[in-house]
Coordinates of C-alpha atoms in Angstrom, one line a residue:
M680 CA -15.7 -54.6 44.5
E681 CA -13.2 -51.8 44.4
M682 CA -14.4 -48.3 45.3
Q683 CA -14.7 -46.0 42.3
F684 CA -12.8 -42.7 42.4
E685 CA -15.8 -40.4 42.8
E686 CA -17.1 -42.6 45.7
F687 CA -13.7 -42.3 47.3
I688 CA -13.8 -38.5 46.9
A689 CA -17.4 -38.3 48.3
K690 CA -16.3 -40.4 51.3
I691 CA -13.2 -38.5 52.3
E692 CA -14.8 -35.0 51.9
K693 CA -16.9 -36.0 55.0
E694 CA -13.9 -37.1 57.1
D695 CA -12.0 -35.0 59.6
S696 CA -8.8 -36.8 58.6
A697 CA -9.2 -36.3 54.9
Q698 CA -5.5 -35.3 54.3
Q699 CA -4.2 -38.3 56.1
I700 CA -6.5 -40.6 54.1
V701 CA -5.3 -39.0 50.9
E702 CA -1.7 -39.4 51.9
T703 CA -2.2 -43.1 52.4
Y704 CA -4.2 -43.4 49.2
M705 CA -1.5 -41.7 47.2
D706 CA 1.3 -43.8 48.7
T707 CA -0.5 -47.0 47.5
L708 CA -1.9 -45.7 44.2
G709 CA -0.5 -47.4 41.1
Q710 CA -1.3 -46.0 37.7
V711 CA -2.2 -42.4 37.1
P712 CA -4.4 -41.2 35.5
I713 CA -7.0 -43.4 37.1
V714 CA -9.1 -45.0 34.2
E715 CA -12.6 -46.2 34.8
D716 CA -14.1 -47.4 31.5
T717 CA -14.0 -44.3 29.2
V718 CA -13.4 -41.8 32.1
A719 CA -9.9 -40.7 33.1
Y720 CA -9.2 -38.9 36.4
F721 CA -6.0 -36.8 36.2
L722 CA -4.5 -36.3 39.7
Y723 CA -2.2 -33.8 41.2
Y724 CA -1.0 -34.1 44.8
G725 CA 0.7 -31.0 46.2
N726 CA 0.6 -27.3 46.7
G727 CA -0.8 -25.0 44.1
T728 CA -3.6 -22.6 43.4
S729 CA -4.4 -23.5 39.7
I730 CA -3.9 -26.9 38.2
Q731 CA -4.6 -27.7 34.5
V732 CA -3.9 -30.5 32.1
S733 CA -2.7 -30.2 28.5
G734 CA -2.0 -32.9 25.9
D735 CA -2.2 -34.1 22.4
F736 CA -6.0 -34.5 23.0
S737 CA -6.3 -30.7 23.4
G738 CA -3.8 -29.6 20.8
W739 CA -1.6 -28.9 23.8
R740 CA -3.9 -26.1 25.0
P741 CA -4.4 -26.0 28.8
S742 CA -7.7 -27.5 29.7
G743 CA -10.0 -26.3 32.6
N744 CA -9.0 -26.1 36.2
F745 CA -8.8 -29.1 38.4
I746 CA -11.0 -29.5 41.5
Q747 CA -9.3 -29.5 44.9
V748 CA -10.7 -32.0 47.4
A749 CA -11.7 -30.1 50.5
N750 CA -9.1 -30.0 53.3
T751 CA -6.5 -31.8 51.2
S752 CA -3.7 -31.3 48.8
L753 CA -5.3 -33.6 46.2
W754 CA -6.6 -32.1 42.9
Y755 CA -8.4 -33.9 40.1
K756 CA -9.9 -33.5 36.7
K757 CA -12.4 -35.8 35.1
M758 CA -12.2 -36.3 31.3
T759 CA -13.9 -38.7 28.9
F760 CA -12.1 -40.4 26.1
E761 CA -12.6 -43.2 23.6
P762 CA -11.9 -46.6 25.2
T763 CA -8.8 -47.2 23.0
G764 CA -7.4 -43.7 23.4
R765 CA -3.8 -43.2 24.4
F766 CA -2.5 -39.7 25.0
D767 CA 0.6 -37.8 26.0
Y768 CA -0.2 -35.1 28.6
K769 CA 1.4 -32.7 31.0
L770 CA 0.1 -31.0 34.1
I771 CA 0.4 -27.2 34.5
V772 CA 0.8 -26.0 38.1
D773 CA 0.2 -22.3 38.7
G774 CA 1.1 -21.6 35.1
N775 CA 4.3 -23.7 35.2
W776 CA 4.7 -26.5 32.7

């Protein structure tokens, strides 16, 4: 069985080589956002101090800050949608669309 995203996050937060594990993960990651049933994990991998998401699901208003995974450049935000939902979205990094 494939590891769920939150299990992956919990595991790497305990690792000394978290950044290296994230780099490998991002190199092999296929589709983003990661969708698990009705939950979507929006990801951002890179430098920044404030990451948000905006889309037609929010009337294009920026939605709460992402969480940065400790000791890495990986940020994520968990959101719940209807199973058949399809949305356009854009990430906002440090206020830049």
